């Protein structure tokens, strides 16, 4: 084996011990020295990247940030320069926030599809999709992903970290400045090692690694020279991927400056850090952000605005011109209402000179408009205004589609981002399942919640494929959504109940839930019969005709999917009972109608009872008697 190159540069190592670049091949008790040395060397070589990140953060946040490091990230330049250096027309933030509202609002949903026609596997894939939905909701993947999207627009990379968190899957957003990747090793975008530098509370670290509590307590705090109540410690977590399928040099370590806290093999073929890039660069590991694309235009806008500001103060102020030979009293030139100005000779002239030429203002408008054209965003979207003359929902929908074409490649990367997140979550879940066989999540399908166990839905990777679909295919605007649903109804693709469930306007949830209660109840009963083999008999209060129609469609769908015959028999039994109840109701109605049409017999007087006294009949009066 050739000699491992070394350097003597680590200032925290006064003994002059050599620093080995291949830290994963060192001994556990010495690993922390080499890890800190390697990370220090890489950060020194890449100091320009940290400066660039600060610059783009300044453009987006409109603040003179001094650093992105702990204890300094909230500090700005001296107060006397803070106000004067603020950007008055921040096109970078406007474009990034608009892009986030258009793309990151979508929540792509990874869906599992089986590779064969087995009914049980298809049902398992359906439940696996629900399991992943519940997992994403529990660890707030979409919320963290939106932060990663904005960070990707600002810095070029937005990062999510997936990890084990007390027997469950965890997810967190990671600042790009915390990650360290060697530029040479990451030239082709696939480095073999990655480091993360994070600052953790001393108490938390002692609870995580109680065996090293004494050594942790000896570490100097991060901000020992500043008056702060925090007690943060610098921690470096490092990963090295295996060099091959049969290699055993994969390594995962967690180190502090005086000891190695964790040293374990790492056999995964990926890092647990998922990157989303606004625009991947041609060479290198890190991406290019939207702020970097717009930095030149933003700086030019700032320059023009500064010149306009100076010109406004110097030129665009009211002036009074008085001839030397006139006898105008300057004290009479005041702001009193109805003041009288006496003069002899030429009267005073009032005038305001133009601050800048019209070309300067036109150039400013062109630059501002060009910034939105570069990133593919219309100014109408940025200002939340609809174009003049466009009122129909279809026109708004088509306008949105034309604008979204510019984001097609970016949207595809956004969808792939969630597919990769799903793969990592499944892999971590498999590891957790080896430790806890009762692993489960609670899934919510907007109608009811259900607890799904991993052992009931887990599948081999070669038994399914994953596809991603947006969470909402209909337009988000009420007018566009209503018109789209109406078009589907007119074409015969949707019924009234399905259309009501698709509208789902936020101000009508109670009315919608009542209108679709019958359909929801029928679908729930069918789901119990198909998935859990539990029979639910129909009730006379149901819409029996609708139940027969929906059950027949579900029966044919399940038969095409090769559902077991015992499940199909439950559906057939359900339909027969529904038809029987319909026939009984129809016969009862016909009998009632026939009885109503028969003539009614005259009432017959009842014979007087012997127990009742007979009333004396009044005798007619005879006239003249």
XYZ file of C-alpha atoms in Angstrom:
625
model
C 0.000 0.000 0.000
C 1.441 3.438 -0.903
C 2.130 5.964 1.791
C -0.857 8.010 2.863
C -0.279 11.737 2.265
C -0.260 13.775 5.454
C -0.160 17.433 6.451
C 0.755 19.221 9.662
C -1.783 22.004 9.798
C -4.270 21.350 12.607
C -3.867 24.102 15.173
C -5.820 22.056 17.718
C -3.060 19.458 17.575
C -0.024 21.112 19.202
C 1.844 17.814 19.441
C 2.334 17.837 15.674
C 0.731 14.434 15.092
C 0.339 13.652 11.409
C -3.154 14.041 9.934
C -4.235 11.170 7.697
C -6.552 11.980 4.838
C -8.039 8.473 4.985
C -9.536 8.956 8.396
C -11.833 5.931 7.977
C -8.789 3.621 8.041
C -7.440 4.955 11.342
C -8.045 3.632 14.843
C -11.128 4.674 16.750
C -9.253 6.337 19.600
C -7.340 8.562 17.147
C -10.075 9.178 14.573
C -11.230 12.517 16.002
C -7.825 14.097 15.362
C -7.804 13.108 11.703
C -11.462 14.008 11.109
C -11.032 17.520 12.524
C -7.854 17.933 10.489
C -9.417 16.849 7.207
C -12.452 19.087 7.683
C -10.240 22.048 8.584
C -8.144 21.622 5.450
C -11.182 21.361 3.157
C -12.842 24.424 4.709
C -9.666 26.466 4.284
C -9.490 25.517 0.612
C -13.168 26.380 0.139
C -13.339 29.631 2.080
C -14.631 31.379 -1.048
C -17.791 29.252 -0.982
C -18.647 30.461 2.509
C -18.170 34.048 1.359
C -20.475 33.452 -1.616
C -23.138 31.964 0.642
C -22.997 35.037 2.889
C -23.361 37.293 -0.148
C -26.449 35.477 -1.439
C -27.975 35.388 2.040
C -27.486 39.173 2.206
C -29.287 39.612 -1.107
C -32.264 37.509 -0.041
C -32.605 38.677 3.562
C -31.767 42.302 2.711
C -29.368 42.454 5.666
C -25.632 43.080 5.946
C -24.898 39.735 7.540
C -21.407 39.220 8.851
C -21.412 35.405 8.900
C -23.572 32.291 8.891
C -21.751 30.789 11.867
C -23.314 30.358 15.338
C -23.108 33.438 17.506
C -22.489 35.721 14.503
C -25.253 34.864 12.023
C -27.605 37.466 13.546
C -25.053 40.276 13.541
C -24.972 42.908 10.845
C -22.646 45.630 9.698
C -22.208 48.761 11.874
C -25.551 50.507 12.494
C -24.563 53.690 10.676
C -24.233 51.702 7.417
C -27.123 49.305 7.991
C -29.943 51.619 6.925
C -28.119 53.197 4.002
C -27.085 49.816 2.550
C -30.583 48.326 2.536
C -31.857 47.259 -0.883
C -34.940 49.274 -1.797
C -35.968 47.113 -4.773
C -35.173 43.500 -3.871
C -35.852 41.540 -7.044
C -33.942 38.480 -5.740
C -36.321 37.889 -2.854
C -39.346 38.628 -5.004
C -38.344 36.033 -7.626
C -37.397 33.362 -5.061
C -40.600 33.746 -3.045
C -42.699 33.631 -6.206
C -40.927 30.497 -7.449
C -41.451 28.871 -4.056
C -45.149 29.730 -4.060
C -45.530 28.182 -7.520
C -43.420 25.037 -7.177
C -42.931 24.275 -3.482
C -46.659 24.588 -2.804
C -47.075 21.254 -4.619
C -46.634 18.217 -2.391
C -45.614 15.346 -4.662
C -46.926 12.041 -3.340
C -44.823 8.909 -3.949
C -47.171 6.095 -4.999
C -46.289 2.393 -5.061
C -47.258 0.315 -8.070
C -46.829 -3.467 -8.207
C -45.105 -5.181 -11.109
C -47.659 -8.026 -11.355
C -51.428 -8.411 -11.286
C -51.736 -10.092 -7.875
C -54.626 -8.560 -5.943
C -53.081 -9.001 -2.517
C -49.873 -7.308 -3.664
C -51.851 -4.427 -5.117
C -53.707 -3.951 -1.855
C -50.408 -4.108 0.015
C -48.951 -1.468 -2.319
C -51.988 0.721 -1.656
C -51.491 0.401 2.090
C -47.754 1.016 1.664
C -48.611 4.325 -0.018
C -50.831 5.207 2.939
C -48.036 4.199 5.333
C -45.616 6.551 3.591
C -48.222 9.333 3.673
C -48.551 8.906 7.419
C -44.768 8.809 7.849
C -44.278 12.004 5.823
C -46.947 13.738 7.885
C -45.522 12.584 11.216
C -41.990 13.816 10.496
C -43.176 16.913 8.553
C -41.289 16.180 5.376
C -43.200 18.706 3.284
C -42.636 21.471 5.808
C -38.889 20.814 5.910
C -38.791 20.450 2.114
C -40.209 23.947 1.630
C -37.330 25.327 3.693
C -34.929 23.284 1.573
C -36.510 24.716 -1.597
C -35.886 28.319 -0.540
C -32.358 27.420 0.593
C -31.744 25.815 -2.803
C -32.856 29.011 -4.533
C -30.590 31.136 -2.324
C -27.460 28.979 -1.969
C -27.908 26.462 -4.789
C -28.502 23.486 -2.460
C -31.306 22.692 -0.045
C -30.594 19.710 2.198
C -32.716 17.351 4.290
C -31.207 14.920 6.798
C -32.974 11.618 7.540
C -31.941 9.721 10.656
C -33.093 7.383 13.432
C -34.826 9.230 16.238
C -35.602 7.044 19.259
C -37.034 4.149 17.290
C -38.611 6.327 14.602
C -37.575 8.058 11.398
C -36.499 11.688 11.830
C -36.149 14.528 9.338
C -34.537 17.967 9.629
C -33.446 20.801 7.381
C -29.674 21.319 7.168
C -27.847 24.565 6.449
C -25.565 24.167 3.457
C -22.639 25.755 5.318
C -22.656 22.816 7.734
C -21.736 20.313 4.995
C -18.162 19.792 3.830
C -17.309 17.998 0.578
C -13.914 18.063 -1.085
C -14.095 19.795 -4.468
C -11.717 17.360 -6.133
C -13.554 14.303 -4.844
C -16.931 15.799 -5.705
C -15.974 16.961 -9.179
C -18.357 14.479 -10.840
C -21.109 14.975 -8.287
C -20.602 11.680 -6.431
C -18.085 12.058 -3.584
C -17.196 9.121 -1.357
C -17.068 11.065 1.914
C -19.142 13.826 3.469
C -18.825 15.728 6.741
C -21.309 17.784 8.707
C -20.237 20.304 11.332
C -22.955 21.053 13.846
C -23.048 22.807 17.198
C -24.933 20.871 19.888
C -25.709 21.676 23.504
C -23.297 20.075 25.974
C -26.155 18.629 28.053
C -27.790 17.041 25.005
C -24.480 15.552 23.932
C -23.887 14.076 27.380
C -27.310 12.422 27.268
C -26.606 10.981 23.833
C -23.197 9.595 24.805
C -23.142 9.018 28.577
C -19.958 6.906 28.394
C -17.992 9.980 27.227
C -19.576 12.432 29.638
C -16.306 13.238 31.411
C -14.457 14.033 28.176
C -17.356 16.111 26.870
C -17.373 18.207 30.027
C -13.715 19.148 29.393
C -14.363 20.752 25.998
C -14.241 24.551 25.868
C -17.559 26.182 24.945
C -18.048 27.719 21.527
C -18.582 31.338 22.641
C -16.303 31.479 25.624
C -15.219 35.058 24.802
C -18.776 36.427 24.530
C -21.421 36.893 27.157
C -23.963 34.229 26.275
C -26.001 31.680 28.167
C -25.453 28.966 25.555
C -23.054 26.092 26.025
C -22.594 24.728 22.516
C -19.950 22.253 21.388
C -18.608 21.700 17.907
C -19.444 18.184 16.655
C -18.460 16.659 13.299
C -20.429 13.743 11.856
C -18.628 12.007 8.986
C -19.604 9.376 6.428
C -17.485 7.340 4.052
C -19.252 5.146 1.511
C -17.978 1.615 0.821
C -15.514 1.532 -2.055
C -17.316 -1.403 -3.665
C -20.146 -3.893 -3.255
C -17.893 -6.237 -1.260
C -15.727 -3.588 0.403
C -15.725 -3.180 4.165
C -14.304 0.335 4.411
C -17.624 2.159 4.871
C -17.533 4.215 8.055
C -19.813 6.463 10.133
C -18.297 8.538 12.924
C -19.253 11.309 15.341
C -16.340 13.235 16.830
C -15.613 16.144 19.126
C -12.272 17.831 19.484
C -10.947 15.484 22.208
C -12.582 12.085 21.553
C -14.522 9.874 19.156
C -18.114 9.476 20.277
C -19.333 7.022 17.615
C -17.370 4.691 15.346
C -19.389 2.129 13.378
C -19.405 0.457 9.949
C -21.521 2.053 7.257
C -22.730 -0.226 4.456
C -25.238 2.066 2.726
C -24.620 3.241 -0.804
C -25.941 6.732 -0.132
C -25.522 9.575 2.318
C -28.504 10.274 4.596
C -28.405 13.875 3.336
C -30.751 14.563 0.450
C -29.913 17.526 -1.800
C -32.287 19.603 -3.895
C -30.647 21.933 -6.413
C -32.237 24.804 -8.248
C -29.767 24.370 -11.104
C -26.991 21.718 -11.060
C -23.635 23.032 -12.199
C -21.774 21.431 -15.074
C -18.921 20.424 -12.792
C -18.876 19.895 -9.047
C -21.065 18.697 -6.232
C -22.845 21.906 -5.232
C -25.542 23.581 -7.328
C -26.290 27.090 -8.513
C -29.056 29.094 -6.901
C -31.471 31.602 -8.309
C -29.815 34.322 -6.244
C -26.546 33.687 -8.065
C -28.270 34.025 -11.445
C -29.846 37.327 -10.462
C -26.918 38.767 -8.507
C -25.605 40.805 -11.458
C -28.993 42.348 -12.199
C -29.602 43.081 -8.522
C -26.257 44.858 -8.179
C -26.955 46.926 -11.306
C -30.396 47.842 -9.950
C -28.793 48.889 -6.678
C -26.305 51.079 -8.534
C -28.995 52.800 -10.573
C -31.168 53.334 -7.511
C -28.236 54.861 -5.665
C -27.561 57.271 -8.533
C -31.236 58.180 -8.728
C -31.296 58.786 -5.001
C -28.308 61.130 -5.174
C -29.773 62.948 -8.176
C -33.117 63.333 -6.429
C -31.461 65.007 -3.457
C -29.340 67.303 -5.631
C -31.632 68.183 -8.512
C -35.272 67.287 -7.900
C -35.914 69.964 -5.285
C -38.010 73.153 -5.703
C -35.987 76.285 -6.480
C -36.929 79.974 -6.771
C -35.178 82.147 -9.323
C -35.031 85.901 -8.529
C -33.287 88.495 -10.698
C -30.680 90.630 -9.030
C -32.303 93.828 -10.298
C -35.753 93.014 -8.905
C -36.860 94.321 -5.554
C -38.243 91.031 -4.217
C -38.126 90.622 -0.457
C -37.014 87.025 0.185
C -38.798 87.024 3.531
C -42.069 87.195 1.620
C -41.278 83.814 0.003
C -42.675 81.527 2.656
C -45.311 78.821 3.042
C -48.011 81.025 4.526
C -51.439 80.554 3.018
C -52.555 83.611 1.051
C -49.205 85.369 1.481
C -48.590 88.543 -0.538
C -45.273 88.860 -2.366
C -44.310 92.412 -3.351
C -41.780 92.878 -6.100
C -40.481 95.498 -8.490
C -39.199 94.370 -11.842
C -39.330 90.726 -12.937
C -41.427 88.376 -10.761
C -39.723 85.318 -9.167
C -39.736 82.072 -11.167
C -40.410 78.684 -9.577
C -38.935 75.542 -11.144
C -37.878 71.931 -10.499
C -35.134 70.452 -12.658
C -35.427 66.770 -13.765
C -33.270 64.510 -11.604
C -32.386 61.957 -14.303
C -33.225 61.403 -17.931
C -36.116 59.123 -18.922
C -33.620 56.588 -20.311
C -32.337 55.844 -16.800
C -35.811 55.045 -15.486
C -36.585 52.937 -18.563
C -33.349 51.039 -18.051
C -34.331 50.374 -14.437
C -37.717 49.019 -15.507
C -36.102 46.814 -18.151
C -33.671 45.338 -15.640
C -36.456 44.599 -13.173
C -38.545 42.943 -15.883
C -35.556 41.031 -17.237
C -34.923 39.488 -13.813
C -38.341 37.828 -13.881
C -37.837 36.684 -17.472
C -34.552 34.995 -16.578
C -36.146 32.803 -13.916
C -39.338 32.291 -15.937
C -41.729 34.199 -13.678
C -44.174 36.798 -14.882
C -44.495 40.028 -12.935
C -48.231 39.327 -12.731
C -47.487 36.247 -10.638
C -45.052 38.155 -8.464
C -47.643 40.849 -7.740
C -50.558 38.345 -7.461
C -52.492 40.107 -10.228
C -54.361 38.564 -13.122
C -53.912 39.993 -16.635
C -56.414 42.576 -17.770
C -59.238 41.123 -19.829
C -58.829 37.537 -18.557
C -61.739 36.522 -16.341
C -62.582 32.951 -17.338
C -61.231 30.091 -15.256
C -60.057 28.281 -18.397
C -58.024 31.280 -19.518
C -56.374 31.569 -16.105
C -55.606 27.860 -16.143
C -54.013 28.012 -19.584
C -51.992 31.059 -18.548
C -50.697 29.153 -15.543
C -49.803 26.153 -17.712
C -47.833 28.305 -20.147
C -45.915 29.876 -17.296
C -45.224 26.508 -15.663
C -43.525 25.195 -18.824
C -40.495 27.249 -17.825
C -40.385 25.335 -14.540
C -40.799 21.857 -16.025
C -37.206 20.727 -15.428
C -37.154 22.303 -11.973
C -40.469 20.627 -11.122
C -39.141 17.249 -12.227
C -36.182 17.643 -9.880
C -38.632 18.620 -7.138
C -40.649 15.417 -7.709
C -37.534 13.243 -7.848
C -36.488 14.814 -4.561
C -39.489 13.190 -2.847
C -38.920 9.847 -4.552
C -35.397 9.802 -3.138
C -36.763 10.819 0.251
C -39.214 7.906 0.121
C -36.419 5.442 -0.667
C -34.321 6.677 2.249
C -37.301 6.524 4.631
C -38.090 2.958 3.571
C -34.491 1.882 4.061
C -34.320 3.445 7.537
C -37.693 1.900 8.393
C -36.341 -1.545 7.498
C -33.441 -1.022 9.908
C -35.821 0.095 12.646
C -38.070 -2.906 11.990
C -35.203 -5.232 12.847
C -35.126 -3.598 16.272
C -38.879 -3.221 16.816
C -41.291 -5.646 15.125
C -44.302 -3.578 16.192
C -43.267 -0.533 14.158
C -46.329 1.366 12.878
C -47.545 4.822 11.885
C -50.900 6.574 11.955
C -52.184 7.498 8.483
C -54.879 10.060 7.765
C -56.879 9.997 4.551
C -58.970 13.113 5.398
C -61.973 10.929 6.311
C -60.615 8.803 9.137
C -57.292 7.708 10.592
C -55.860 4.209 10.757
C -52.825 2.661 12.376
C -50.756 0.760 9.790
C -48.085 -1.698 10.883
C -44.930 -1.986 8.806
C -44.993 -5.794 8.910
C -48.333 -5.733 7.069
C -47.191 -3.506 4.207
C -43.460 -4.145 3.744
C -42.512 -5.443 0.299
C -39.352 -6.494 -1.481
C -37.837 -3.775 -3.642
C -38.190 -5.892 -6.795
C -41.955 -6.257 -6.271
C -42.907 -2.619 -6.825
C -41.999 0.601 -8.586
C -42.539 4.112 -7.318
C -44.120 6.950 -9.210
C -44.796 10.441 -7.942
C -47.980 12.368 -8.478
C -48.861 15.894 -7.374
C -51.202 16.123 -4.423
C -53.580 18.395 -6.371
C -54.101 18.094 -10.119
C -56.979 20.577 -10.201
C -56.381 24.344 -10.391
C -55.961 26.050 -7.047
C -58.122 29.053 -7.887
C -61.849 28.539 -7.145
C -62.912 29.734 -10.599
C -60.521 27.400 -12.398
C -61.361 24.442 -10.144
C -65.097 24.946 -10.570
C -64.868 25.230 -14.334
C -62.635 22.147 -14.614
C -65.043 20.059 -12.529
C -67.976 21.325 -14.610
C -66.201 20.272 -17.803
C -65.632 16.784 -16.383
C -69.304 16.550 -15.410
C -70.471 17.679 -18.843
C -68.232 15.086 -20.486
C -69.794 12.383 -18.318
C -66.604 11.527 -16.426
C -67.944 12.603 -13.022
C -71.196 12.378 -11.143
C -72.664 14.992 -8.832
C -71.285 13.393 -5.656
C -67.797 12.994 -7.128
C -67.848 16.582 -8.336
C -68.769 17.852 -4.872
C -65.926 15.911 -3.288
C -63.439 17.321 -5.821
C -64.487 20.938 -5.307
C -63.700 20.851 -1.575
C -63.897 24.598 -1.118
C -62.574 25.706 2.288
C -65.743 27.611 3.194
C -68.115 24.682 2.578
C -66.622 21.634 4.340
C -69.710 20.866 6.426
C -72.087 21.083 3.491
C -69.769 19.004 1.314
C -69.351 16.329 3.975
C -73.128 15.972 4.295
C -73.652 15.891 0.533
C -71.059 13.145 0.046
C -71.845 11.183 3.224
C -73.763 8.499 1.334
C -70.963 7.868 -1.143
C -68.303 7.899 1.586
C -70.246 5.341 3.613
C -70.580 2.987 0.646
C -66.884 3.237 -0.202
C -65.954 2.507 3.406
C -68.102 -0.650 3.428
C -66.577 -1.815 0.137
C -63.093 -1.164 1.488
C -63.793 -3.351 4.539
C -65.029 -6.195 2.342
C -62.107 -6.061 -0.104
C -59.221 -5.347 2.225
C -60.227 -6.925 5.544
C -62.759 -9.545 4.410
C -65.393 -8.073 6.745
C -68.972 -8.072 5.525
C -71.190 -5.055 6.169
C -74.860 -5.605 5.248
C -76.787 -2.779 3.603
C -79.307 -0.715 5.534
C -82.690 0.588 4.330
C -81.590 4.163 5.077
C -78.834 3.962 2.449
C -79.107 5.086 -1.143
C -79.493 1.514 -2.371
C -79.437 2.396 -6.071
C -76.172 4.263 -5.640
C -74.790 1.389 -3.552
C -75.543 -1.105 -6.350
C -73.849 1.096 -8.960
C -70.681 1.793 -6.946
C -70.398 -1.820 -5.754
C -70.758 -3.115 -9.305
C -67.939 -0.851 -10.490
C -65.741 -1.889 -7.568
C -66.561 -5.552 -8.231
C -65.458 -5.323 -11.860
C -62.295 -3.437 -10.864
C -61.443 -6.030 -8.219
C -62.112 -8.871 -10.648
C -59.737 -7.367 -13.178
C -57.157 -7.149 -10.398
C -57.564 -10.885 -9.672
C -59.088 -10.380 -6.247
C -59.747 -13.559 -4.199
C -63.131 -15.148 -4.830
C -64.153 -14.888 -1.187
C -63.815 -11.078 -1.381
C -65.749 -10.984 -4.637
C -68.454 -13.145 -3.050
C -68.935 -10.507 -0.349
C -69.504 -7.858 -3.015
C -71.947 -10.105 -4.894
C -73.811 -10.804 -1.671
C -73.935 -7.091 -0.892
C -75.339 -6.248 -4.334
C -77.964 -9.007 -4.118
C -79.165 -7.759 -0.746
C -79.321 -4.195 -2.051
C -81.358 -5.327 -5.073
C -83.621 -7.400 -2.831
C -84.296 -4.441 -0.593
C -84.963 -2.304 -3.670
C -87.428 -4.895 -5.008
C -89.179 -5.116 -1.645
C -89.498 -1.358 -1.497
C -90.792 -1.283 -5.071
C -93.385 -4.006 -4.387
C -94.527 -2.256 -1.214
C -94.979 0.962 -3.139
C -96.994 -0.780 -5.869
C -99.236 -2.476 -3.295
C -99.892 0.802 -1.569
C -100.750 2.393 -4.888
C -103.194 -0.388 -5.760
C -104.931 -0.106 -2.433
C -105.290 3.616 -2.894
C -107.005 3.109 -6.273
C -109.742 0.638 -4.980
C -113.315 2.162 -4.256
C -114.204 2.648 -0.636
C -117.384 0.694 0.654
C -120.264 2.578 2.379
C -120.150 2.430 6.184
C -122.503 -0.133 7.792
C -124.447 0.852 10.905
C -123.568 -1.235 13.940
C -126.314 -3.138 15.843
C -127.190 -1.494 19.163
C -125.756 -3.100 22.191
C -128.010 -4.524 24.855
C -125.905 -2.925 27.529
C -126.477 0.566 26.233
C -129.836 2.327 26.882
C -131.885 3.129 23.845
C -132.505 6.819 23.453
C -136.136 7.834 23.025
C -136.840 9.132 19.570
C -138.557 12.530 19.534
C -142.181 12.463 18.276
C -143.071 14.824 15.474
C -145.449 17.600 16.398
C -148.904 17.566 14.715
C -150.242 20.921 13.779
C -153.460 21.828 15.432
C -153.128 19.291 18.212
